[in-house]
Amino acid sequence: MKLAKKTALITGILGQDGPYLARLLLEKDYKVYGLIRRYSNPNFSNTDFLGVTGDVEFVTGDMTDEKSLMTIFKLITPDEVYNLAAQSFVGVSWEQPKTTTEINSLGVLYLLNAIRQVCPGARFFQASTGDLFGNNSINGIQDEDVPFKPRSPYAVTKLYAYWMAVNFRESYDMFCANGILFNHESPIRGQEFVTRKITTGAARIKLGLADELILGNIDARRDWGFAGDYVEAMWLMLQHQRPDDYVIATGEVHSIREFLQTAFKRLELGNWERYVKFDPKFSRPTEVHTLWGSPEKARKTLGWSPKVRFEALVHMMVDSDMARLKA
Ligand code: NAP
């Protein structure tokens, strides 16, 4: 007798992490549903990039519309739910705090209610963020014991979602796990994020399509990992016997300056400072100076560790942008 396939619902399927997670789950023989908003012309470029568009069943709904989510849950009764949908760009959260709250906070409440009512045994993953810590750390490092002190509307909306997931776990005995994800990147990272701006910008300069790159604060330091590694941690969290919350990070920190240096060096462009200009319009009302996570708990409990390191990640993104622009 063949066991029934596990069913997973991924929200945010068309973003960066969604396609990587879909590929992983399809390889593990899951039936994968992906939540997409209603668009006249949906953009499948990221799922196309990872070759999963034809294998995912797309369902239409919206994180801000509880009824649409409830209908989807009744239709597919998933075994596992991965909530990756978000207004995920920190800078925009100052301009659109209400929309960011509706998607990132209330949307999570709607998902949790839908699980509780329709499929209470389903396992729930919430994409939390290292931004929850703000500038708090213990000896410079951020792990699960460091108190949260969010410094952007984005981080505040994620704080609500984090605690709501914990509360549903404790109140209703539901399997809810938070991945406190530090920055993770890939060739399909959104174009507005600084890492992708740098890799695309450097590739454009190399090909003579641009002669400068305009950025905001380049002194910030981040713990950058590869999205393909981070989705594996998400899956492992939902396979564990006990739901819990984990920092997912590489344990290595680098500045944006180092990112620039590594990207420009990859393309033999010489000194990056010749090309990079500063525009205060890209600065934020408050900055988080350093995000540097400790993945020790995830390593010990889940057996997870990142495979792609900083330099390989930058090279992967630069090479991909070069190939794409040449094509
Ligand atoms: P992303 O590329 O911005 O993707 C977010 C996805 O959410 C998009 O596909 C977007 O859909 C969808 N979405 C937004 N509003 C929605 C709504 N109202 N209804 C349904 N879908 C909606 O984000 P990511 O980089 O893959 O990150 C995945 C998750 O991890 C996010 O929750 C993010 O906040 C969190 N996270 C990411 C990082 C990181 O470094 N990448 C770090 C910490 C936490 P459209 O395509 O229709 O716009």
Short mmCIF file of C-alpha atoms and ligand atoms in Angstrom, two decimals:
data_model
loop_
_atom_site.label_atom_id
_atom_site.label_comp_id
_atom_site.label_asym_id
_atom_site.label_seq_id
_atom_site.Cartn_x
_atom_site.Cartn_y
_atom_site.Cartn_z
CA MET A 1 0.00 0.00 0.00
CA LYS A 2 1.33 3.44 -0.95
CA LEU A 3 1.11 6.10 1.77
CA ALA A 4 -0.77 9.28 0.85
CA LYS A 5 1.46 12.20 -0.12
CA LYS A 6 1.95 14.92 2.47
CA THR A 7 0.30 18.19 1.50
CA ALA A 8 1.97 21.55 2.06
CA LEU A 9 0.67 25.07 1.58
CA ILE A 10 3.28 27.75 0.94
CA THR A 11 2.27 31.39 1.18
CA GLY A 12 4.60 33.84 -0.58
CA ILE A 13 5.34 31.18 -3.20
CA LEU A 14 6.35 33.73 -5.86
CA GLY A 15 8.90 35.52 -3.65
CA GLN A 16 12.49 34.48 -3.03
CA ASP A 17 12.12 31.66 -0.49
CA GLY A 18 8.88 30.18 -1.82
CA PRO A 19 10.36 28.61 -4.98
CA TYR A 20 13.35 27.16 -3.08
CA LEU A 21 11.03 25.62 -0.50
CA ALA A 22 8.68 24.32 -3.20
CA ARG A 23 11.61 22.63 -4.95
CA LEU A 24 12.72 20.99 -1.71
CA LEU A 25 9.23 19.72 -0.85
CA LEU A 26 8.61 18.45 -4.41
CA GLU A 27 11.88 16.52 -4.20
CA LYS A 28 10.49 14.98 -1.00
CA ASP A 29 7.33 13.99 -2.88
CA TYR A 30 4.94 16.48 -1.26
CA LYS A 31 1.85 17.78 -2.99
CA VAL A 32 2.64 21.51 -2.98
CA TYR A 33 0.05 24.28 -3.06
CA GLY A 34 1.19 27.88 -3.45
CA LEU A 35 -0.90 30.87 -2.40
CA ILE A 36 -0.84 33.73 -4.88
CA ARG A 37 -2.68 37.02 -4.93
CA ARG A 38 -5.12 37.76 -7.71
CA TYR A 39 -3.21 39.45 -10.53
CA SER A 40 -4.09 40.12 -14.16
CA ASN A 41 -0.55 39.04 -15.01
CA PRO A 42 1.10 37.05 -12.21
CA ASN A 43 4.91 36.98 -12.33
CA PHE A 44 6.21 33.40 -12.28
CA SER A 45 9.83 34.33 -13.00
CA ASN A 46 11.13 33.01 -9.65
CA THR A 47 9.29 29.69 -9.81
CA ASP A 48 10.39 29.43 -13.47
CA PHE A 49 14.00 30.09 -12.42
CA LEU A 50 13.86 27.05 -10.12
CA GLY A 51 11.84 24.96 -12.57
CA VAL A 52 8.84 24.38 -10.29
CA THR A 53 6.04 26.41 -11.89
CA GLY A 54 4.43 23.39 -13.55
CA ASP A 55 4.56 21.23 -10.42
CA VAL A 56 2.99 23.60 -7.90
CA GLU A 57 -0.77 23.96 -7.69
CA PHE A 58 -1.49 27.67 -7.34
CA VAL A 59 -4.47 28.80 -5.27
CA THR A 60 -5.69 32.38 -5.25
CA GLY A 61 -6.20 34.28 -2.01
CA ASP A 62 -4.81 37.13 0.01
CA MET A 63 -3.21 37.33 3.43
CA THR A 64 -5.43 40.31 4.23
CA ASP A 65 -8.65 38.46 3.39
CA GLU A 66 -9.54 35.93 6.08
CA LYS A 67 -12.42 34.46 4.10
CA SER A 68 -10.21 33.63 1.12
CA LEU A 69 -7.73 31.85 3.41
CA MET A 70 -10.48 29.86 5.15
CA THR A 71 -11.83 28.71 1.78
CA ILE A 72 -8.38 27.51 0.73
CA PHE A 73 -7.85 25.62 3.99
CA LYS A 74 -11.20 23.86 3.64
CA LEU A 75 -10.30 22.92 0.08
CA ILE A 76 -6.84 21.47 0.68
CA THR A 77 -6.58 20.72 4.46
CA PRO A 78 -2.77 20.92 4.42
CA ASP A 79 -0.51 18.83 6.66
CA GLU A 80 2.10 21.59 6.76
CA VAL A 81 1.75 25.35 6.30
CA TYR A 82 4.77 27.54 5.58
CA ASN A 83 3.99 31.22 5.96
CA LEU A 84 6.50 33.08 3.82
CA ALA A 85 4.15 35.83 2.62
CA ALA A 86 5.03 39.29 3.82
CA GLN A 87 5.56 42.89 2.94
CA SER A 88 9.19 42.04 3.53
CA PHE A 89 11.04 45.23 2.62
CA VAL A 90 12.00 47.08 5.81
CA GLY A 91 12.30 50.48 4.08
CA VAL A 92 8.73 50.38 2.76
CA SER A 93 7.35 49.59 6.21
CA TRP A 94 7.81 53.25 7.24
CA GLU A 95 5.85 54.37 4.18
CA GLN A 96 3.14 51.70 4.45
CA PRO A 97 2.92 50.66 8.10
CA LYS A 98 -0.78 49.78 7.94
CA THR A 99 -0.49 47.54 4.88
CA THR A 100 2.61 45.95 6.39
CA THR A 101 0.64 45.25 9.60
CA GLU A 102 -2.34 43.83 7.74
CA ILE A 103 -0.17 41.39 5.79
CA ASN A 104 2.55 40.52 8.32
CA SER A 105 0.54 40.55 11.56
CA LEU A 106 -3.17 40.09 10.95
CA GLY A 107 -2.50 37.73 8.05
CA VAL A 108 -0.74 35.39 10.46
CA LEU A 109 -3.66 35.53 12.89
CA TYR A 110 -5.99 34.57 10.02
CA LEU A 111 -3.79 31.60 9.07
CA LEU A 112 -3.60 30.40 12.67
CA ASN A 113 -7.38 30.68 13.06
CA ALA A 114 -7.91 28.76 9.82
CA ILE A 115 -5.62 25.97 10.99
CA ARG A 116 -7.30 25.82 14.37
CA GLN A 117 -10.75 25.55 12.84
CA VAL A 118 -10.08 23.38 9.80
CA CYS A 119 -6.98 21.24 10.42
CA PRO A 120 -5.73 21.66 14.02
CA GLY A 121 -3.17 18.90 13.57
CA ALA A 122 -1.40 20.78 10.76
CA ARG A 123 2.12 22.04 11.42
CA PHE A 124 2.78 25.75 11.00
CA PHE A 125 6.03 27.52 10.13
CA GLN A 126 6.26 31.28 10.61
CA ALA A 127 9.02 33.23 8.85
CA SER A 128 10.21 35.43 11.69
CA THR A 129 13.24 37.64 11.39
CA GLY A 130 16.55 38.57 12.98
CA ASP A 131 15.25 42.15 12.79
CA LEU A 132 13.22 41.31 15.92
CA PHE A 133 16.42 41.82 17.94
CA GLY A 134 17.17 45.33 16.64
CA ASN A 135 20.46 46.43 18.17
CA ASN A 136 20.15 44.06 21.17
CA SER A 137 22.75 41.33 21.52
CA ILE A 138 24.74 39.40 24.09
CA ASN A 139 28.43 40.04 23.42
CA GLY A 140 27.58 41.09 19.87
CA ILE A 141 25.76 37.85 19.00
CA GLN A 142 22.01 37.24 18.76
CA ASP A 143 20.55 33.94 19.87
CA GLU A 144 17.18 32.77 21.23
CA ASP A 145 17.95 34.25 24.69
CA VAL A 146 18.44 37.83 23.48
CA PRO A 147 15.37 40.03 24.21
CA PHE A 148 13.61 41.47 21.17
CA LYS A 149 13.74 45.23 20.54
CA PRO A 150 12.37 45.88 17.05
CA ARG A 151 13.51 49.09 15.33
CA SER A 152 11.23 49.32 12.29
CA PRO A 153 7.52 49.00 11.62
CA TYR A 154 8.40 45.80 9.71
CA ALA A 155 10.04 44.27 12.78
CA VAL A 156 7.12 45.32 14.99
CA THR A 157 4.65 43.57 12.68
CA LYS A 158 6.82 40.45 12.78
CA LEU A 159 6.97 40.63 16.58
CA TYR A 160 3.16 40.36 16.75
CA ALA A 161 3.25 37.36 14.41
CA TYR A 162 6.03 35.69 16.39
CA TRP A 163 4.14 35.91 19.67
CA MET A 164 0.82 34.96 18.09
CA ALA A 165 2.41 31.74 16.80
CA VAL A 166 3.84 31.05 20.29
CA ASN A 167 0.45 31.79 21.87
CA PHE A 168 -1.46 29.43 19.58
CA ARG A 169 1.13 26.76 20.40
CA GLU A 170 0.72 27.27 24.14
CA SER A 171 -3.04 27.97 24.23
CA TYR A 172 -4.29 25.33 21.80
CA ASP A 173 -1.45 22.83 21.71
CA MET A 174 -0.89 23.54 18.02
CA PHE A 175 2.40 22.75 16.24
CA CYS A 176 3.70 26.27 15.53
CA ALA A 177 7.40 27.00 14.97
CA ASN A 178 9.16 30.32 14.39
CA GLY A 179 12.28 30.45 12.26
CA ILE A 180 14.10 33.61 13.36
CA LEU A 181 15.68 34.02 9.95
CA PHE A 182 18.71 36.23 9.49
CA ASN A 183 19.29 37.79 6.06
CA HIS A 184 19.38 35.24 3.29
CA GLU A 185 19.92 35.87 -0.37
CA SER A 186 20.04 34.15 -3.74
CA PRO A 187 19.97 34.95 -7.46
CA ILE A 188 16.20 35.54 -7.12
CA ARG A 189 16.40 37.98 -4.20
CA GLY A 190 14.07 40.97 -4.77
CA GLN A 191 15.75 43.70 -6.83
CA GLU A 192 15.20 46.38 -4.15
CA PHE A 193 17.32 44.60 -1.49
CA VAL A 194 20.85 45.95 -1.10
CA THR A 195 22.63 42.68 -1.93
CA ARG A 196 20.79 42.26 -5.21
CA LYS A 197 21.17 45.97 -5.99
CA ILE A 198 24.91 45.47 -5.65
CA THR A 199 25.18 42.29 -7.72
CA THR A 200 22.93 43.62 -10.50
CA GLY A 201 24.59 47.05 -10.35
CA ALA A 202 28.09 45.57 -10.62
CA ALA A 203 27.04 43.37 -13.53
CA ARG A 204 25.48 46.37 -15.32
CA ILE A 205 28.67 48.38 -14.85
CA LYS A 206 30.77 45.49 -16.14
CA LEU A 207 28.63 45.25 -19.26
CA GLY A 208 28.70 49.02 -19.87
CA LEU A 209 24.98 49.39 -19.11
CA ALA A 210 25.58 51.73 -16.14
CA ASP A 211 28.47 53.73 -14.75
CA GLU A 212 27.48 54.14 -11.10
CA LEU A 213 25.60 52.48 -8.27
CA ILE A 214 23.67 54.54 -5.74
CA LEU A 215 23.26 53.19 -2.20
CA GLY A 216 22.33 54.28 1.35
CA ASN A 217 24.17 53.27 4.53
CA ILE A 218 26.97 50.83 3.64
CA ASP A 219 28.39 50.47 7.14
CA ALA A 220 25.67 48.07 8.35
CA ARG A 221 26.84 44.52 9.10
CA ARG A 222 24.73 41.47 8.38
CA ASP A 223 24.85 37.71 8.73
CA TRP A 224 24.10 36.64 5.15
CA GLY A 225 23.17 33.08 4.23
CA PHE A 226 21.79 31.31 1.16
CA ALA A 227 18.00 30.95 0.79
CA GLY A 228 18.39 27.37 -0.45
CA ASP A 229 19.95 26.41 2.91
CA TYR A 230 17.38 28.31 4.97
CA VAL A 231 14.35 26.55 3.49
CA GLU A 232 15.87 23.25 4.60
CA ALA A 233 15.87 24.57 8.18
CA MET A 234 12.18 25.49 7.79
CA TRP A 235 11.34 21.95 6.76
CA LEU A 236 13.44 20.40 9.54
CA MET A 237 11.61 22.53 12.13
CA LEU A 238 8.30 21.02 11.09
CA GLN A 239 9.67 17.45 11.14
CA HIS A 240 10.93 17.69 14.72
CA GLN A 241 8.89 15.95 17.44
CA ARG A 242 8.40 19.22 19.33
CA PRO A 243 7.52 22.69 18.00
CA ASP A 244 10.01 25.37 18.96
CA ASP A 245 11.65 28.61 17.82
CA TYR A 246 15.11 28.73 16.26
CA VAL A 247 17.60 31.31 15.08
CA ILE A 248 18.63 30.45 11.53
CA ALA A 249 21.88 32.19 10.63
CA THR A 250 25.41 31.41 9.48
CA GLY A 251 27.26 32.72 12.55
CA GLU A 252 29.42 34.90 10.24
CA VAL A 253 29.08 38.65 9.87
CA HIS A 254 30.16 40.97 7.04
CA SER A 255 29.60 44.63 6.20
CA ILE A 256 27.91 45.94 3.08
CA ARG A 257 31.35 47.34 2.16
CA GLU A 258 32.73 43.78 2.18
CA PHE A 259 29.81 42.66 0.03
CA LEU A 260 30.62 45.44 -2.46
CA GLN A 261 34.31 44.58 -2.46
CA THR A 262 33.64 40.87 -3.06
CA ALA A 263 31.13 41.53 -5.86
CA PHE A 264 33.29 44.07 -7.72
CA LYS A 265 36.37 41.87 -7.34
CA ARG A 266 34.51 38.93 -8.86
CA LEU A 267 34.04 41.03 -12.01
CA GLU A 268 37.60 42.45 -11.93
CA LEU A 269 36.21 45.97 -11.80
CA GLY A 270 38.96 47.37 -9.59
CA ASN A 271 38.16 49.67 -6.69
CA TRP A 272 34.38 49.66 -6.04
CA GLU A 273 34.62 53.14 -4.46
CA ARG A 274 35.03 54.62 -7.97
CA TYR A 275 31.49 53.57 -8.85
CA VAL A 276 29.45 53.79 -5.68
CA LYS A 277 27.61 57.00 -4.74
CA PHE A 278 25.69 57.70 -1.55
CA ASP A 279 22.15 59.08 -1.55
CA PRO A 280 20.57 59.92 1.83
CA LYS A 281 17.15 59.05 0.42
CA PHE A 282 18.11 55.38 0.91
CA SER A 283 18.87 55.93 4.60
CA ARG A 284 16.24 54.89 7.14
CA PRO A 285 14.77 56.75 10.12
CA THR A 286 16.39 54.18 12.41
CA GLU A 287 19.12 51.72 11.50
CA VAL A 288 20.02 48.30 12.82
CA HIS A 289 23.82 48.34 12.81
CA THR A 290 24.63 44.66 13.17
CA LEU A 291 22.65 41.45 12.81
CA TRP A 292 24.78 38.47 13.70
CA GLY A 293 23.04 35.24 14.62
CA SER A 294 24.06 32.10 16.41
CA PRO A 295 22.73 28.95 14.72
CA GLU A 296 23.88 26.73 17.62
CA LYS A 297 20.42 25.63 18.77
CA ALA A 298 19.38 24.73 15.20
CA ARG A 299 22.64 22.86 14.73
CA LYS A 300 22.32 20.86 17.96
CA THR A 301 18.57 20.18 17.83
CA LEU A 302 17.81 19.95 14.12
CA GLY A 303 21.23 18.95 12.79
CA TRP A 304 21.05 21.97 10.46
CA SER A 305 24.03 23.96 9.29
CA PRO A 306 24.49 26.32 6.34
CA LYS A 307 26.42 24.98 3.35
CA VAL A 308 26.94 28.13 1.27
CA ARG A 309 29.33 30.67 2.79
CA PHE A 310 29.63 34.41 2.18
CA GLU A 311 32.06 34.54 -0.75
CA ALA A 312 30.36 31.67 -2.61
CA LEU A 313 26.99 33.37 -2.11
CA VAL A 314 28.19 36.70 -3.54
CA HIS A 315 29.80 34.93 -6.49
CA MET A 316 26.62 32.92 -7.15
CA MET A 317 24.54 36.11 -7.28
CA VAL A 318 27.01 38.10 -9.39
CA ASP A 319 27.45 35.25 -11.89
CA SER A 320 23.71 34.80 -12.18
CA ASP A 321 23.11 38.52 -12.78
CA MET A 322 25.86 38.58 -15.42
CA ALA A 323 24.33 35.60 -17.22
CA ARG A 324 20.85 37.09 -17.04
CA LEU A 325 21.92 40.50 -18.35
CA LYS A 326 23.99 38.99 -21.15
CA ALA A 327 21.02 36.87 -22.19
P1 NAP B 1 9.72 38.13 -0.65
O1 NAP B 1 10.62 37.77 -1.76
O2 NAP B 1 9.41 39.57 -0.41
O3 NAP B 1 8.33 37.36 -0.88
C1 NAP B 1 7.20 37.67 -0.15
C2 NAP B 1 5.99 37.09 -0.85
O4 NAP B 1 4.84 37.43 -0.08
C3 NAP B 1 5.75 37.61 -2.27
O5 NAP B 1 5.65 36.55 -3.16
C4 NAP B 1 4.43 38.36 -2.15
O6 NAP B 1 3.57 38.18 -3.23
C5 NAP B 1 3.78 37.66 -0.97
N1 NAP B 1 2.74 38.52 -0.40
C6 NAP B 1 2.87 39.80 0.01
N2 NAP B 1 1.68 40.27 0.41
C7 NAP B 1 0.78 39.28 0.24
C8 NAP B 1 -0.62 39.18 0.45
N3 NAP B 1 -1.33 40.21 0.92
N4 NAP B 1 -1.23 38.00 0.17
C9 NAP B 1 -0.52 36.97 -0.33
N5 NAP B 1 0.82 37.01 -0.57
C10 NAP B 1 1.44 38.15 -0.28
O7 NAP B 1 10.23 37.54 0.73
P2 NAP B 1 11.35 36.39 0.97
O8 NAP B 1 12.69 37.01 0.90
O9 NAP B 1 11.03 35.20 0.14
O10 NAP B 1 11.12 36.07 2.50
C11 NAP B 1 10.18 35.07 2.90
C12 NAP B 1 9.71 35.38 4.32
O11 NAP B 1 10.83 35.38 5.20
C13 NAP B 1 9.07 36.75 4.50
O12 NAP B 1 8.03 36.61 5.44
C14 NAP B 1 10.15 37.62 5.06
O13 NAP B 1 9.64 38.69 5.83
C15 NAP B 1 10.89 36.61 5.91
N6 NAP B 1 12.30 36.92 6.11
C16 NAP B 1 13.11 37.03 5.03
C17 NAP B 1 14.44 37.32 5.22
C18 NAP B 1 15.38 37.43 4.03
O14 NAP B 1 16.53 37.83 4.25
N7 NAP B 1 14.97 37.06 2.83
C19 NAP B 1 14.96 37.49 6.51
C20 NAP B 1 14.09 37.36 7.58
C21 NAP B 1 12.76 37.06 7.38
P3 NAP B 1 3.68 39.00 -4.58
O15 NAP B 1 4.67 38.20 -5.38
O16 NAP B 1 2.31 38.94 -5.08
O17 NAP B 1 4.15 40.38 -4.24
#
